[in-house]
Amino acid sequence: MAARKGSAPKLGDVLLVTGSESFLADRAVRSAIAAVSKNAAAGGDSPVEVTDLEASTLDVGVFAELTGPSLFATERVLVLRGLENLPSEMAPHLIEYAGSSSDDVLAVLVHSGGQKGKGVLDKLRKASVTEVVATAPKAWELPQFVAGEIRLHGGTVDEGAASALVDAVGHDLRALAGACSQLVSDSGGQAVTTQLIGQYFGGRAEVTSFAVADAAIAGRTEPALEQLRWALDCGVAPVLVTSAMAGGLRGLAKYASAPSGMREADLAREVGVPPWKLKQLKQQSRSWTPGGLATAIKAVAQADADVKGASGDAGYALERMVLTITRAHGRR
């Protein structure tokens, strides 16, 4: 998730936004611009001038113009995206600026993650810039993300409903954030419930890869195959089905092999799932043996390879995977 070191951005700051989650990075940029604009409006100043450009296009002249003293006393925000592509000759100028920034400029430097440009990042951090880390939440943290988004819009939701929204919409943060905004807006001040989510996204929920995985892991052959065919007909990517199946079985295997007597919170961390999901895993584990789990996990690995190119018929590969898993269910 996005994490900030320090207070809200202000003129004179250099804000470093790092990480591969573009939705959170874009939100950090928008929030910084909004904070500076709000302060300017409160002080009766003219609107803040925003310049947004790719770091790869930057040269000394342009940088000096955008960060130097303004002839018209204009307060400005400079957003440099793709910091990893900054021309090497510009790095010393940017690092020098970070150590003595202009009082009427907020510089927002966006790096999309990875090792490229790491040397510049390290030197900027030594200059004590403010940093926002835009890291995608893990799959089991997504219900927490949903709950936070709904609270942000003034709504409320319980863990079960938050999880239902993730199952219905998927793991894309932009889509989840948009769904949260819509649900709170249309809830009439009431809590966002599973029923409300079903009204808006029920059709999508019924064809998600998670529905296929849940049915197969429960040993329900016909419903699993029906959900699979429906999902594929609705355009769900085969690789999402194998991914959901692998995640479900992996969590089940971790639960089954966890030391007994652990506290619920510790067990949830050990397995890598939210605490509310432990009840489902406990119920599922009663019908699985180590040998059956091994067979099912091997079937998922084979299907994953098949849908990524080893087989010409992804649908057949997925059906074979589902059949193997449901037959392994309850095997002694």
PDB file of C-alpha atoms in Angstrom, residues 1 14 17 33 35 45 53 92 109 114 127 129 148 176 190 218 224 294 296 314:
ATOM      1  CA  MET A   1       0.000   0.000   0.000  1.00  0.00           C
ATOM      2  CA  VAL A  14      10.706  17.424  -3.213  1.00  0.00           C
ATOM      3  CA  VAL A  17       6.892   8.627  -5.514  1.00  0.00           C
ATOM      4  CA  ILE A  33      -1.167  18.814  -6.269  1.00  0.00           C
ATOM      5  CA  ALA A  35      -2.695  19.891  -1.109  1.00  0.00           C
ATOM      6  CA  ASP A  45      -3.042  33.296  -4.133  1.00  0.00           C
ATOM      7  CA  LEU A  53       6.337  15.807 -18.260  1.00  0.00           C
ATOM      8  CA  PRO A  92      23.646  15.788 -10.830  1.00  0.00           C
ATOM      9  CA  LEU A 109       9.486  12.785  -8.955  1.00  0.00           C
ATOM     10  CA  GLY A 114      12.845  -1.703 -10.452  1.00  0.00           C
ATOM     11  CA  ALA A 127      18.926  14.423   0.482  1.00  0.00           C
ATOM     12  CA  VAL A 129      13.228  14.074   0.284  1.00  0.00           C
ATOM     13  CA  GLY A 148     -10.347   1.705   3.493  1.00  0.00           C
ATOM     14  CA  LEU A 176     -12.019  -1.684  -7.002  1.00  0.00           C
ATOM     15  CA  GLN A 190     -26.455   2.661   4.581  1.00  0.00           C
ATOM     16  CA  ALA A 218     -14.999 -28.152  -2.440  1.00  0.00           C
ATOM     17  CA  ALA A 224     -17.051 -26.190 -11.054  1.00  0.00           C
ATOM     18  CA  ALA A 294      -0.098 -32.842  -3.894  1.00  0.00           C
ATOM     19  CA  ALA A 296      -4.208 -31.163  -7.102  1.00  0.00           C
ATOM     20  CA  ALA A 314      -6.763 -23.944 -22.987  1.00  0.00           C
TER      21      ALA A 314
END
